[in-house]
PDB file of C-alpha atoms in Angstrom:
ATOM      1  CA  VAL A   1      -9.931  78.686  66.174  1.00 43.00           C
ATOM      2  CA  GLU A   2      -9.793  79.536  70.183  1.00 51.00           C
ATOM      3  CA  SER A   3      -8.082  82.493  70.679  1.00 52.00           C
ATOM      4  CA  ARG A   4      -5.458  82.994  73.213  1.00 53.00           C
ATOM      5  CA  GLN A   5      -3.602  85.961  74.709  1.00 56.00           C
ATOM      6  CA  PRO A   6      -0.259  85.860  72.767  1.00 54.00           C
ATOM      7  CA  LEU A   7       3.249  86.844  74.214  1.00 56.00           C
ATOM      8  CA  PRO A   8       5.109  89.054  72.292  1.00 66.00           C
ATOM      9  CA  LEU A   9       6.889  86.802  69.647  1.00 63.00           C
ATOM     10  CA  SER A  10      10.403  87.610  71.042  1.00 73.00           C
ATOM     11  CA  ASP A  11       9.041  85.879  74.342  1.00 83.00           C
ATOM     12  CA  GLU A  12       8.076  82.569  72.501  1.00 91.00           C
ATOM     13  CA  THR A  13      10.067  79.823  71.169  1.00 94.00           C
ATOM     14  CA  VAL A  14       9.964  79.722  67.400  1.00 95.00           C
ATOM     15  CA  ALA A  15       7.523  76.831  67.190  1.00 94.00           C
ATOM     16  CA  GLU A  16       5.120  78.939  69.295  1.00 94.00           C
ATOM     17  CA  ALA A  17       5.695  82.107  67.478  1.00 92.00           C
ATOM     18  CA  ARG A  18       5.020  80.163  64.236  1.00 92.00           C
ATOM     19  CA  LEU A  19       2.029  78.714  65.693  1.00 92.00           C
ATOM     20  CA  ALA A  20       0.717  82.233  66.832  1.00 90.00           C
ATOM     21  CA  VAL A  21       1.154  84.029  63.601  1.00 91.00           C
ATOM     22  CA  GLU A  22      -0.989  81.006  61.883  1.00 89.00           C
ATOM     23  CA  GLU A  23      -3.624  81.342  64.570  1.00 88.00           C
ATOM     24  CA  GLU A  24      -3.874  84.915  63.941  1.00 89.00           C
ATOM     25  CA  SER A  25      -4.006  84.847  60.363  1.00 84.00           C
ATOM     26  CA  GLU A  26      -6.757  82.350  60.528  1.00 79.00           C
ATOM     27  CA  ARG A  27      -8.662  84.894  62.855  1.00 78.00           C
ATOM     28  CA  LEU A  28      -8.002  87.999  60.967  1.00 76.00           C
ATOM     29  CA  GLY A  29      -9.077  89.260  57.495  1.00 69.00           C
ATOM     30  CA  GLY A  30     -12.625  88.030  57.117  1.00 76.00           C
ATOM     31  CA  PRO A  31     -13.253  85.161  54.617  1.00 84.00           C
ATOM     32  CA  ALA A  32     -10.932  84.334  51.836  1.00 89.00           C
ATOM     33  CA  GLU A  33     -11.771  85.969  48.461  1.00 92.00           C
ATOM     34  CA  PRO A  34     -12.394  83.473  45.773  1.00 96.00           C
ATOM     35  CA  VAL A  35      -9.857  83.199  42.669  1.00 97.00           C
ATOM     36  CA  ALA A  36     -10.683  80.778  39.600  1.00 97.00           C
ATOM     37  CA  VAL A  37      -7.762  78.278  40.561  1.00 97.00           C
ATOM     38  CA  VAL A  38      -5.119  77.631  43.140  1.00 98.00           C
ATOM     39  CA  GLU A  39      -2.325  75.242  42.678  1.00 98.00           C
ATOM     40  CA  GLU A  40       0.323  74.031  44.712  1.00 98.00           C
ATOM     41  CA  LEU A  41       3.610  73.607  42.514  1.00 98.00           C
ATOM     42  CA  SER A  42       7.399  73.884  43.120  1.00 98.00           C
ATOM     43  CA  ALA A  43      10.310  75.645  41.583  1.00 98.00           C
ATOM     44  CA  PRO A  44      13.665  73.915  41.820  1.00 98.00           C
ATOM     45  CA  GLY A  45      15.735  75.619  44.552  1.00 98.00           C
ATOM     46  CA  PRO A  46      19.335  75.378  45.477  1.00 97.00           C
ATOM     47  CA  ALA A  47      18.527  73.068  48.444  1.00 98.00           C
ATOM     48  CA  GLY A  48      15.619  71.145  46.919  1.00 98.00           C
ATOM     49  CA  PRO A  49      12.291  72.000  45.435  1.00 98.00           C
ATOM     50  CA  VAL A  50      10.741  75.288  46.727  1.00 98.00           C
ATOM     51  CA  ARG A  51       6.928  75.269  47.130  1.00 98.00           C
ATOM     52  CA  VAL A  52       5.031  78.012  45.376  1.00 98.00           C
ATOM     53  CA  ARG A  53       1.541  78.312  45.517  1.00 98.00           C
ATOM     54  CA  VAL A  54      -0.162  79.808  42.357  1.00 98.00           C
ATOM     55  CA  TYR A  55      -3.276  81.915  42.417  1.00 98.00           C
ATOM     56  CA  ARG A  56      -4.916  82.368  39.060  1.00 98.00           C
ATOM     57  CA  PRO A  57      -7.673  85.273  38.599  1.00 98.00           C
ATOM     58  CA  GLU A  58     -10.688  85.000  36.347  1.00 97.00           C
ATOM     59  CA  GLY A  59     -10.113  86.065  32.828  1.00 96.00           C
ATOM     60  CA  GLU A  60      -8.061  85.223  30.010  1.00 96.00           C
ATOM     61  CA  GLU A  61      -4.339  84.750  29.811  1.00 97.00           C
ATOM     62  CA  PRO A  62      -1.596  86.056  29.772  1.00 98.00           C
ATOM     63  CA  PHE A  63      -1.871  87.697  33.125  1.00 98.00           C
ATOM     64  CA  ALA A  64       0.289  90.091  34.748  1.00 98.00           C
ATOM     65  CA  GLY A  65       2.327  87.750  37.593  1.00 98.00           C
ATOM     66  CA  LEU A  66       3.332  88.772  41.053  1.00 98.00           C
ATOM     67  CA  VAL A  67       5.967  86.625  42.829  1.00 98.00           C
ATOM     68  CA  TRP A  68       5.024  87.286  46.523  1.00 98.00           C
ATOM     69  CA  PHE A  69       7.257  86.711  49.366  1.00 98.00           C
ATOM     70  CA  HIS A  70       5.565  86.651  52.850  1.00 98.00           C
ATOM     71  CA  GLY A  71       6.490  88.533  56.055  1.00 96.00           C
ATOM     72  CA  GLY A  72       7.452  87.279  59.170  1.00 95.00           C
ATOM     73  CA  GLY A  73      10.983  88.498  60.243  1.00 95.00           C
ATOM     74  CA  TRP A  74      12.384  85.727  58.147  1.00 97.00           C
ATOM     75  CA  VAL A  75      11.515  83.381  61.000  1.00 97.00           C
ATOM     76  CA  VAL A  76       7.756  82.949  60.844  1.00 96.00           C
ATOM     77  CA  GLY A  77       5.015  83.199  58.312  1.00 96.00           C
ATOM     78  CA  SER A  78       4.167  80.781  55.492  1.00 97.00           C
ATOM     79  CA  LEU A  79       1.860  80.351  52.378  1.00 97.00           C
ATOM     80  CA  ASP A  80      -1.207  79.499  54.808  1.00 95.00           C
ATOM     81  CA  SER A  81      -0.619  82.734  56.766  1.00 95.00           C
ATOM     82  CA  HIS A  82      -0.488  84.921  53.748  1.00 96.00           C
ATOM     83  CA  ASP A  83      -3.182  82.959  51.798  1.00 97.00           C
ATOM     84  CA  ARG A  84      -5.782  85.789  52.112  1.00 95.00           C
ATOM     85  CA  ILE A  85      -3.310  88.596  51.233  1.00 95.00           C
ATOM     86  CA  CYS A  86      -2.527  86.546  48.005  1.00 97.00           C
ATOM     87  CA  ARG A  87      -6.108  85.777  47.303  1.00 97.00           C
ATOM     88  CA  ALA A  88      -6.785  89.449  47.445  1.00 96.00           C
ATOM     89  CA  LEU A  89      -3.710  90.369  45.342  1.00 97.00           C
ATOM     90  CA  CYS A  90      -4.917  88.264  42.642  1.00 98.00           C
ATOM     91  CA  ARG A  91      -8.618  88.853  42.583  1.00 97.00           C
ATOM     92  CA  ARG A  92      -8.322  92.560  42.934  1.00 96.00           C
ATOM     93  CA  ALA A  93      -5.326  92.959  40.544  1.00 97.00           C
ATOM     94  CA  GLY A  94      -6.284  90.473  38.044  1.00 97.00           C
ATOM     95  CA  ALA A  95      -2.953  88.892  38.307  1.00 98.00           C
ATOM     96  CA  LEU A  96      -1.385  85.549  38.717  1.00 98.00           C
ATOM     97  CA  VAL A  97       0.266  85.289  42.200  1.00 98.00           C
ATOM     98  CA  CYS A  98       3.161  82.956  42.883  1.00 98.00           C
ATOM     99  CA  SER A  99       3.421  82.960  46.850  1.00 98.00           C
ATOM    100  CA  VAL A 100       6.764  81.464  47.726  1.00 98.00           C
ATOM    101  CA  ASP A 101       7.406  79.132  50.726  1.00 98.00           C
ATOM    102  CA  TYR A 102      11.115  80.277  51.163  1.00 98.00           C
ATOM    103  CA  ARG A 103      13.199  78.495  54.092  1.00 98.00           C
ATOM    104  CA  LEU A 104      12.874  80.209  57.410  1.00 98.00           C
ATOM    105  CA  ALA A 105      15.561  81.019  60.050  1.00 97.00           C
ATOM    106  CA  PRO A 106      16.684  79.814  62.550  1.00 97.00           C
ATOM    107  CA  GLU A 107      17.126  76.502  60.895  1.00 97.00           C
ATOM    108  CA  HIS A 108      18.265  77.950  57.701  1.00 98.00           C
ATOM    109  CA  HIS A 109      20.956  80.715  57.612  1.00 97.00           C
ATOM    110  CA  PHE A 110      21.379  83.651  55.216  1.00 97.00           C
ATOM    111  CA  PRO A 111      21.279  83.701  52.214  1.00 98.00           C
ATOM    112  CA  ALA A 112      18.924  80.774  52.232  1.00 98.00           C
ATOM    113  CA  ALA A 113      15.393  82.632  52.321  1.00 98.00           C
ATOM    114  CA  LEU A 114      17.141  84.964  49.588  1.00 98.00           C
ATOM    115  CA  ASP A 115      18.268  82.153  47.362  1.00 98.00           C
ATOM    116  CA  ASP A 116      14.850  80.460  47.501  1.00 98.00           C
ATOM    117  CA  ALA A 117      13.019  83.666  46.452  1.00 98.00           C
ATOM    118  CA  TRP A 118      15.347  84.371  43.359  1.00 98.00           C
ATOM    119  CA  ALA A 119      14.987  80.460  42.442  1.00 98.00           C
ATOM    120  CA  ALA A 120      11.325  81.092  42.519  1.00 98.00           C
ATOM    121  CA  THR A 121      11.438  84.264  40.562  1.00 98.00           C
ATOM    122  CA  CYS A 122      13.690  82.926  37.763  1.00 98.00           C
ATOM    123  CA  TRP A 123      11.094  79.909  37.666  1.00 98.00           C
ATOM    124  CA  ALA A 124       8.310  82.245  37.353  1.00 98.00           C
ATOM    125  CA  ALA A 125      10.235  83.866  34.575  1.00 98.00           C
ATOM    126  CA  ASP A 126      11.523  80.963  32.800  1.00 97.00           C
ATOM    127  CA  LYS A 127       7.926  79.240  33.100  1.00 98.00           C
ATOM    128  CA  ALA A 128       5.805  82.317  32.123  1.00 98.00           C
ATOM    129  CA  ALA A 129       4.205  80.814  29.258  1.00 97.00           C
ATOM    130  CA  ALA A 130       3.290  77.664  30.913  1.00 98.00           C
ATOM    131  CA  LEU A 131       2.188  79.526  34.053  1.00 98.00           C
ATOM    132  CA  GLY A 132      -0.030  81.836  31.423  1.00 97.00           C
ATOM    133  CA  LEU A 133       1.604  85.237  32.336  1.00 96.00           C
ATOM    134  CA  ASP A 134       3.171  87.792  30.593  1.00 98.00           C
ATOM    135  CA  PRO A 135       6.972  87.979  31.064  1.00 96.00           C
ATOM    136  CA  ALA A 136       6.910  91.941  30.354  1.00 97.00           C
ATOM    137  CA  ARG A 137       4.400  92.116  33.440  1.00 98.00           C
ATOM    138  CA  LEU A 138       6.212  90.034  35.980  1.00 98.00           C
ATOM    139  CA  ALA A 139       6.684  91.639  39.286  1.00 98.00           C
ATOM    140  CA  VAL A 140       8.170  90.981  43.004  1.00 98.00           C
ATOM    141  CA  GLY A 141       6.528  91.775  46.054  1.00 98.00           C
ATOM    142  CA  GLY A 142       6.247  91.069  49.661  1.00 98.00           C
ATOM    143  CA  ASP A 143       5.616  92.663  53.119  1.00 97.00           C
ATOM    144  CA  SER A 144       7.984  93.379  55.822  1.00 96.00           C
ATOM    145  CA  SER A 145      10.661  90.775  55.839  1.00 97.00           C
ATOM    146  CA  GLY A 146       9.077  89.558  52.376  1.00 98.00           C
ATOM    147  CA  GLY A 147       9.663  93.177  50.888  1.00 98.00           C
ATOM    148  CA  ASN A 148      13.381  92.776  51.782  1.00 98.00           C
ATOM    149  CA  LEU A 149      13.519  90.053  49.775  1.00 98.00           C
ATOM    150  CA  ALA A 150      11.683  91.321  46.950  1.00 98.00           C
ATOM    151  CA  ALA A 151      13.746  94.324  47.020  1.00 98.00           C
ATOM    152  CA  ALA A 152      16.930  92.291  47.179  1.00 98.00           C
ATOM    153  CA  VAL A 153      15.540  89.856  44.239  1.00 98.00           C
ATOM    154  CA  ALA A 154      14.797  93.013  42.240  1.00 98.00           C
ATOM    155  CA  LEU A 155      18.807  93.983  42.542  1.00 98.00           C
ATOM    156  CA  ARG A 156      19.776  90.503  41.550  1.00 98.00           C
ATOM    157  CA  ALA A 157      17.337  90.473  38.746  1.00 98.00           C
ATOM    158  CA  ARG A 158      18.753  93.848  37.413  1.00 98.00           C
ATOM    159  CA  ASP A 159      22.123  92.515  37.653  1.00 98.00           C
ATOM    160  CA  ALA A 160      21.300  89.090  35.980  1.00 97.00           C
ATOM    161  CA  GLY A 161      19.413  91.012  33.150  1.00 96.00           C
ATOM    162  CA  VAL A 162      16.082  89.505  34.312  1.00 95.00           C
ATOM    163  CA  PRO A 163      13.401  91.895  33.390  1.00 95.00           C
ATOM    164  CA  LEU A 164      11.106  92.819  36.075  1.00 98.00           C
ATOM    165  CA  ALA A 165       8.253  95.217  35.429  1.00 98.00           C
ATOM    166  CA  LEU A 166       8.040  96.640  39.144  1.00 96.00           C
ATOM    167  CA  GLN A 167       8.603  95.731  42.893  1.00 97.00           C
ATOM    168  CA  ALA A 168       5.357  96.099  45.209  1.00 97.00           C
ATOM    169  CA  LEU A 169       7.175  96.472  48.581  1.00 97.00           C
ATOM    170  CA  VAL A 170       4.944  96.618  51.668  1.00 96.00           C
ATOM    171  CA  TYR A 171       6.632  98.154  54.796  1.00 94.00           C
ATOM    172  CA  PRO A 172       9.693  96.541  53.600  1.00 95.00           C
ATOM    173  CA  VAL A 173      12.993  96.097  55.757  1.00 90.00           C
ATOM    174  CA  THR A 174      15.633  98.153  54.011  1.00 90.00           C
ATOM    175  CA  ASP A 175      17.802  99.345  56.413  1.00 86.00           C
ATOM    176  CA  HIS A 176      19.660  97.240  58.972  1.00 80.00           C
ATOM    177  CA  ARG A 177      20.703  99.872  61.498  1.00 82.00           C
ATOM    178  CA  PHE A 178      16.882 100.122  62.593  1.00 77.00           C
ATOM    179  CA  ASP A 179      17.931 104.012  64.191  1.00 83.00           C
ATOM    180  CA  THR A 180      15.180 105.798  62.278  1.00 79.00           C
ATOM    181  CA  GLY A 181      12.092 107.010  63.719  1.00 78.00           C
ATOM    182  CA  SER A 182       9.875 104.971  61.784  1.00 69.00           C
TER     183      SER A 182
END
């Protein structure tokens, strides 16, 4: 992949910013870690099917499960930009990872991303046996805006009585004011 000097994402069009994130993800992170199986599946969503890429580790079922939401400010990022992260999580944790391709802004307004994240989480919980995951060890996680989605999904799960083992929030967006030192 040929490198280009990126502009700050705020100075690019949405299409340019998305392309820049995809290009950077290809250049960074080293080789993709091998996992036993990668499957392209879909969960029923409020606006049609939600793509879910499932990473299966070596070993015997049932696995702990992680529903992962990529970061990218709700505007950029994809299954492909976060493929290496999901492979590493799967391999190193020995967990089945379901990476969710939620709808992005600005084409899709709030709460589209959250609704897709919730639908994919409910799907993973409902299909736990078929997916080979232990429903008592189902977690949600994500980085940045994906961490925000994971936290919001955990709150919905609590209110709906859907048990989650934990939430893995990686530098999540949890305060809309953006007025703190970190």
